[in-house]
């Protein structure tokens, strides 16, 4: 039994294009290349299609695309293609998330998804009616158990807590499956592939049958899919793995222990996150129809790293770095930004903001008469810069990247309509300490360091008033990031974090800042998710709410 | 059997405050006032608590608040209080959405919600495990069937399509219930109360038993709850109804046809939407901890209406209107804005933007050399204004309201980081034609017209270049709004709308504009939902997606 796994990078909504990706994958492998070809989950629509699914006409076009694809592939091996179709019952949610079997020129059968993730970034109960009962496909004398993504994530032995009442994999095995197939669209987070492989290997070993897993690849808005489709033998051994963060095809022979191709990979967090951000940025920009990007270069570590990611994603010729010094900018910052741009080979523009600052202050002088300078004037500088960047974006048709990191976005150390401006917040889910780690990793990777050493050495600063540093306002970043991880990724309250031994004053202040910044994050650009809990679609907080997580006695 | 319905306006997350609201409602009615007191759904947390529910410590505090409330109310009638508690089973979603029975100083029983809305703005499958089986409460010799909100929205006879496989109301009646109780948090949309009453009346009549419905009231972010708690006799007659858009208490005697208090109401769309926007604005501002607001006044209909809403919500002394004329502003616009502010009695500030425009153009002159003026310079004006408004907001601690209507937000006729700036987009779900209707209704309501007649008479214009009008770029608003209603509220494709007889060129252009503006809406402030489909939490579209809704032949 030979399977061909197509690890595809679909464009959301691009039904003809996505069908073409499948078609080309099958045709170029040839008529006799496999007994069955597998695509990722929802390969025709791309994952996640979100509310495109609510358009009945869109679903009609999905069905049509599947039928045309089946007809085009007559004479080739059967294909199991991910799609969304109407729920045939008049009761229940409107759709089903299915794997369609295309064979002999026709759509001959549909296998439905049973477990519908509705947590974090996932909303599948919004759209899909669950399938019920095991679905076995007999092909070339082998009974294959077909499952879709989440169906394989509820193993009784692997998890302490189970979100669902059934285990579709157990049911498939009980129904006689001698091989497990899972088509997925499983988003990247750092370290997730090791978890996937451990879980998948355990399931193969537990049931003593081979298991094949095909994953989507590519960036779709806030989600990056890392690919890494893989196969396991009946003893749980990894027998094949496709490339990380790139389209790939993987041929898998599921009889016996014959090892297939195992693509080399690097599971260190810095490497994984770097590659995820590069792919996520490239795909967001290109799938949005852009070729060029711009960003503000402050000479700090955040914008330096984002510039390097952008150059890696799109080519240095497609990146413009904009220096916008104010009277509060240090000479070092401008020099560091220029040096970084030189190292990367990207173009720069320099637009000092002193004149515009003066014009705003003059216009506002009457209203502000007699009032002291405060955060208003700091925000004003950030907003002038954000407006200049958008003017360049509009005039030259290039997409603006914002450069804020997760730590500062968490505590609101950023200006809405200012440095938060942008179509994509590249490192919005990367904590500040990880920003430094990735930058170090990048410099060490060679051939030559990219980010000037001075950028690492100076104290982080917004440079919005004289001699300002981030640590005037915030706890040290290593401490802040640890508190934030407990609070954001683990949903621990301040009291729970204090119970871990952290300073109560710091913890309650951080929790207070996080809550106070919800209104900014609601209007933030999408960021690229790399942790277990990113702000954005997986973080849905009320705005006009009372704080409940208060120090004892308040 | 006497029931007391507490139609409460909770603050999200404010467990002590929300418990107090219940406590005061019960205590002020007195120990012998009723056989049972009812609160809205999730009255302790406020609805919707969203991801606050993911904090285990928060849920612990909910339980504690319920137990303290029960103890405080010993000696008073039993209370059925909406709350969220952990799912006691190790399998399934983490929580249950429950009505807790507080009696004799203790929490004695919990009634769970069976049907969990997960569509439009609702995400309950994200948090809650469904309850199973009917839950009857026997009290004072009467068996009452307890249900929560969505449980009553799946009647087999009322709906053609059913989203759920069970009908909890039918099961309650089969289990012997002689009275139906539904505790709700059902958001307002225009016309919804008439639908509710028709459905509830039909259910009472069908089963020949009385029905009591208690709803939350107040604004919580994008949602407004209109209250209008009500009761129906066993023949389906409306026997009582609480106030619209205000906290209220309603005493209901469920034996016989005894009519209770039916609060007068006005179901005309203009009146309903006006009151929803006033309440939504007031609650958003106050629950966010603000007292004062500001907004830009252009002399157009949108900002005029928003200013009137703000004055109605917060008092004229708490509203600042900011005029920011440019060289492209007509004299009439400035005069109209001043006249409006005079009619409302709100304060104004005038900040001409010519000087700042000059400073930006000078700074950008080098980069823009040789390039023609285009949309860049138009956006620049909007962003200068947005930045000035934010400077005033920062300096004076008042909240910025944005003034865009649904029609322009739909087609992207607005500037991100410009006129889209604000903490709340008051009329973001009001189509332009309805903006005019509400403005006319407001002027007619008296005592004197508020919005100057000239504002109605002039052609809508962004005034960002000489002699510009909206209809240079957009179809007439009555046509645009009709197309948008089909496309946004009904999820009809362009082809389906064309099939209704609309001009294909116009329809496909509108669909193209709507798709192209998704990236702006992702960063828009929350708007107040008044239609069946608002942008925001109920409209979840991919950004970097390919258009699928194209003219034939493309």
mmCIF file of N, CA and C in Angstrom, chain A residues 157-206:
data_model
loop_
_atom_site.group_PDB
_atom_site.id
_atom_site.type_symbol
_atom_site.label_atom_id
_atom_site.label_comp_id
_atom_site.label_asym_id
_atom_site.label_seq_id
_atom_site.Cartn_x
_atom_site.Cartn_y
_atom_site.Cartn_z
ATOM 1 N N UNK A 157 -5.356 7.490 26.537
ATOM 2 C CA UNK A 157 -4.136 7.250 27.311
ATOM 3 C C UNK A 157 -3.195 8.446 27.317
ATOM 4 N N UNK A 158 -3.240 9.240 26.262
ATOM 5 C CA UNK A 158 -2.252 10.313 26.140
ATOM 6 C C UNK A 158 -2.627 11.530 26.986
ATOM 7 N N UNK A 159 -3.901 11.816 27.099
ATOM 8 C CA UNK A 159 -4.338 13.043 27.760
ATOM 9 C C UNK A 159 -4.968 12.735 29.114
ATOM 10 N N UNK A 160 -4.703 13.596 30.090
ATOM 11 C CA UNK A 160 -5.354 13.476 31.388
ATOM 12 C C UNK A 160 -6.798 13.964 31.330
ATOM 13 N N UNK A 161 -6.973 15.102 30.656
ATOM 14 C CA UNK A 161 -8.322 15.654 30.522
ATOM 15 C C UNK A 161 -8.764 15.494 29.087
ATOM 16 N N UNK A 162 -9.982 15.054 28.898
ATOM 17 C CA UNK A 162 -10.495 14.897 27.538
ATOM 18 C C UNK A 162 -11.619 15.884 27.306
ATOM 19 N N UNK A 163 -11.544 16.580 26.172
ATOM 20 C CA UNK A 163 -12.557 17.576 25.862
ATOM 21 C C UNK A 163 -13.796 16.945 25.244
ATOM 22 N N UNK A 164 -13.624 15.720 24.711
ATOM 23 C CA UNK A 164 -14.717 15.095 23.950
ATOM 24 C C UNK A 164 -15.093 13.755 24.560
ATOM 25 N N UNK A 165 -16.306 13.330 24.254
ATOM 26 C CA UNK A 165 -16.826 12.102 24.849
ATOM 27 C C UNK A 165 -16.502 10.860 24.034
ATOM 28 N N UNK A 166 -15.985 11.032 22.836
ATOM 29 C CA UNK A 166 -15.659 9.849 22.042
ATOM 30 C C UNK A 166 -14.215 9.914 21.576
ATOM 31 N N UNK A 167 -13.678 8.763 21.217
ATOM 32 C CA UNK A 167 -12.338 8.675 20.649
ATOM 33 C C UNK A 167 -12.459 8.025 19.269
ATOM 34 N N UNK A 168 -12.534 8.831 18.233
ATOM 35 C CA UNK A 168 -12.774 8.295 16.881
ATOM 36 C C UNK A 168 -11.707 7.290 16.456
ATOM 37 N N UNK A 169 -10.495 7.447 16.957
ATOM 38 C CA UNK A 169 -9.431 6.538 16.531
ATOM 39 C C UNK A 169 -9.692 5.139 17.090
ATOM 40 N N UNK A 170 -10.042 5.096 18.350
ATOM 41 C CA UNK A 170 -10.409 3.818 18.972
ATOM 42 C C UNK A 170 -11.559 3.160 18.191
ATOM 43 N N UNK A 171 -12.527 3.950 17.809
ATOM 44 C CA UNK A 171 -13.671 3.412 17.060
ATOM 45 C C UNK A 171 -13.247 2.889 15.691
ATOM 46 N N UNK A 172 -12.317 3.597 15.053
ATOM 47 C CA UNK A 172 -11.834 3.137 13.739
ATOM 48 C C UNK A 172 -11.128 1.788 13.867
ATOM 49 N N UNK A 173 -10.308 1.672 14.887
ATOM 50 C CA UNK A 173 -9.587 0.410 15.082
ATOM 51 C C UNK A 173 -10.583 -0.709 15.391
ATOM 52 N N UNK A 174 -11.560 -0.391 16.239
ATOM 53 C CA UNK A 174 -12.579 -1.390 16.571
ATOM 54 C C UNK A 174 -13.366 -1.807 15.335
ATOM 55 N N UNK A 175 -13.497 -0.879 14.381
ATOM 56 C CA UNK A 175 -14.238 -1.184 13.151
ATOM 57 C C UNK A 175 -13.369 -1.904 12.132
ATOM 58 N N UNK A 176 -12.134 -2.235 12.495
ATOM 59 C CA UNK A 176 -11.321 -3.077 11.623
ATOM 60 C C UNK A 176 -10.231 -2.372 10.848
ATOM 61 N N UNK A 177 -10.021 -1.083 11.109
ATOM 62 C CA UNK A 177 -8.969 -0.365 10.382
ATOM 63 C C UNK A 177 -7.614 -1.011 10.641
ATOM 64 N N UNK A 178 -6.828 -1.216 9.575
ATOM 65 C CA UNK A 178 -5.482 -1.780 9.700
ATOM 66 C C UNK A 178 -4.422 -0.730 9.380
ATOM 67 N N UNK A 179 -4.861 0.482 9.202
ATOM 68 C CA UNK A 179 -3.948 1.599 8.926
ATOM 69 C C UNK A 179 -4.712 2.865 9.260
ATOM 70 N N UNK A 180 -4.070 3.819 9.918
ATOM 71 C CA UNK A 180 -4.747 5.060 10.289
ATOM 72 C C UNK A 180 -4.257 6.210 9.414
ATOM 73 N N UNK A 181 -5.220 6.947 8.887
ATOM 74 C CA UNK A 181 -4.897 8.117 8.074
ATOM 75 C C UNK A 181 -5.504 9.335 8.752
ATOM 76 N N UNK A 182 -4.708 10.375 8.924
ATOM 77 C CA UNK A 182 -5.222 11.619 9.494
ATOM 78 C C UNK A 182 -4.823 12.779 8.593
ATOM 79 N N UNK A 183 -5.837 13.492 8.083
ATOM 80 C CA UNK A 183 -5.532 14.693 7.297
ATOM 81 C C UNK A 183 -5.772 15.908 8.185
ATOM 82 N N UNK A 184 -4.794 16.787 8.239
ATOM 83 C CA UNK A 184 -4.780 17.834 9.253
ATOM 84 C C UNK A 184 -4.526 19.224 8.680
ATOM 85 N N UNK A 185 -4.896 20.197 9.496
ATOM 86 C CA UNK A 185 -4.406 21.565 9.340
ATOM 87 C C UNK A 185 -4.111 22.014 10.759
ATOM 88 N N UNK A 186 -2.940 21.653 11.219
ATOM 89 C CA UNK A 186 -2.559 21.846 12.622
ATOM 90 C C UNK A 186 -1.554 22.983 12.703
ATOM 91 N N UNK A 187 -1.935 24.088 13.347
ATOM 92 C CA UNK A 187 -1.046 25.256 13.340
ATOM 93 C C UNK A 187 0.215 25.015 14.176
ATOM 94 N N UNK A 188 1.251 25.709 13.771
ATOM 95 C CA UNK A 188 2.523 25.697 14.483
ATOM 96 C C UNK A 188 2.415 26.416 15.816
ATOM 97 N N UNK A 189 2.999 25.821 16.838
ATOM 98 C CA UNK A 189 3.517 26.593 17.970
ATOM 99 C C UNK A 189 4.858 25.975 18.307
ATOM 100 N N UNK A 190 5.702 26.726 18.974
ATOM 101 C CA UNK A 190 7.052 26.228 19.253
ATOM 102 C C UNK A 190 6.974 24.942 20.062
ATOM 103 N N UNK A 191 7.639 23.921 19.601
ATOM 104 C CA UNK A 191 7.678 22.646 20.310
ATOM 105 C C UNK A 191 6.552 21.695 19.966
ATOM 106 N N UNK A 192 5.604 22.122 19.114
ATOM 107 C CA UNK A 192 4.408 21.308 18.893
ATOM 108 C C UNK A 192 4.693 20.029 18.105
ATOM 109 N N UNK A 193 5.654 20.073 17.163
ATOM 110 C CA UNK A 193 5.894 18.873 16.359
ATOM 111 C C UNK A 193 6.394 17.718 17.228
ATOM 112 N N UNK A 194 7.181 18.043 18.234
ATOM 113 C CA UNK A 194 7.654 16.972 19.121
ATOM 114 C C UNK A 194 6.477 16.340 19.866
ATOM 115 N N UNK A 195 5.534 17.195 20.267
ATOM 116 C CA UNK A 195 4.326 16.683 20.922
ATOM 117 C C UNK A 195 3.505 15.835 19.950
ATOM 118 N N UNK A 196 3.327 16.354 18.741
ATOM 119 C CA UNK A 196 2.577 15.596 17.722
ATOM 120 C C UNK A 196 3.183 14.218 17.507
ATOM 121 N N UNK A 197 4.508 14.192 17.323
ATOM 122 C CA UNK A 197 5.152 12.915 16.984
ATOM 123 C C UNK A 197 5.073 11.945 18.150
ATOM 124 N N UNK A 198 5.196 12.484 19.358
ATOM 125 C CA UNK A 198 5.077 11.622 20.539
ATOM 126 C C UNK A 198 3.669 11.022 20.605
ATOM 127 N N UNK A 199 2.668 11.888 20.378
ATOM 128 C CA UNK A 199 1.288 11.415 20.455
ATOM 129 C C UNK A 199 0.983 10.424 19.331
ATOM 130 N N UNK A 200 1.383 10.756 18.114
ATOM 131 C CA UNK A 200 1.076 9.903 16.961
ATOM 132 C C UNK A 200 1.800 8.564 17.076
ATOM 133 N N UNK A 201 3.050 8.630 17.486
ATOM 134 C CA UNK A 201 3.820 7.402 17.679
ATOM 135 C C UNK A 201 3.153 6.510 18.717
ATOM 136 N N UNK A 202 2.702 7.127 19.806
ATOM 137 C CA UNK A 202 2.043 6.376 20.870
ATOM 138 C C UNK A 202 0.767 5.698 20.386
ATOM 139 N N UNK A 203 0.029 6.382 19.528
ATOM 140 C CA UNK A 203 -1.219 5.795 19.016
ATOM 141 C C UNK A 203 -0.905 4.617 18.096
ATOM 142 N N UNK A 204 0.078 4.779 17.219
ATOM 143 C CA UNK A 204 0.467 3.679 16.322
ATOM 144 C C UNK A 204 0.891 2.456 17.141
ATOM 145 N N UNK A 205 1.704 2.709 18.156
ATOM 146 C CA UNK A 205 2.228 1.614 18.978
ATOM 147 C C UNK A 205 1.096 0.953 19.770
ATOM 148 N N UNK A 206 0.229 1.787 20.324
ATOM 149 C CA UNK A 206 -0.875 1.273 21.147
ATOM 150 C C UNK A 206 -1.758 0.312 20.356
#
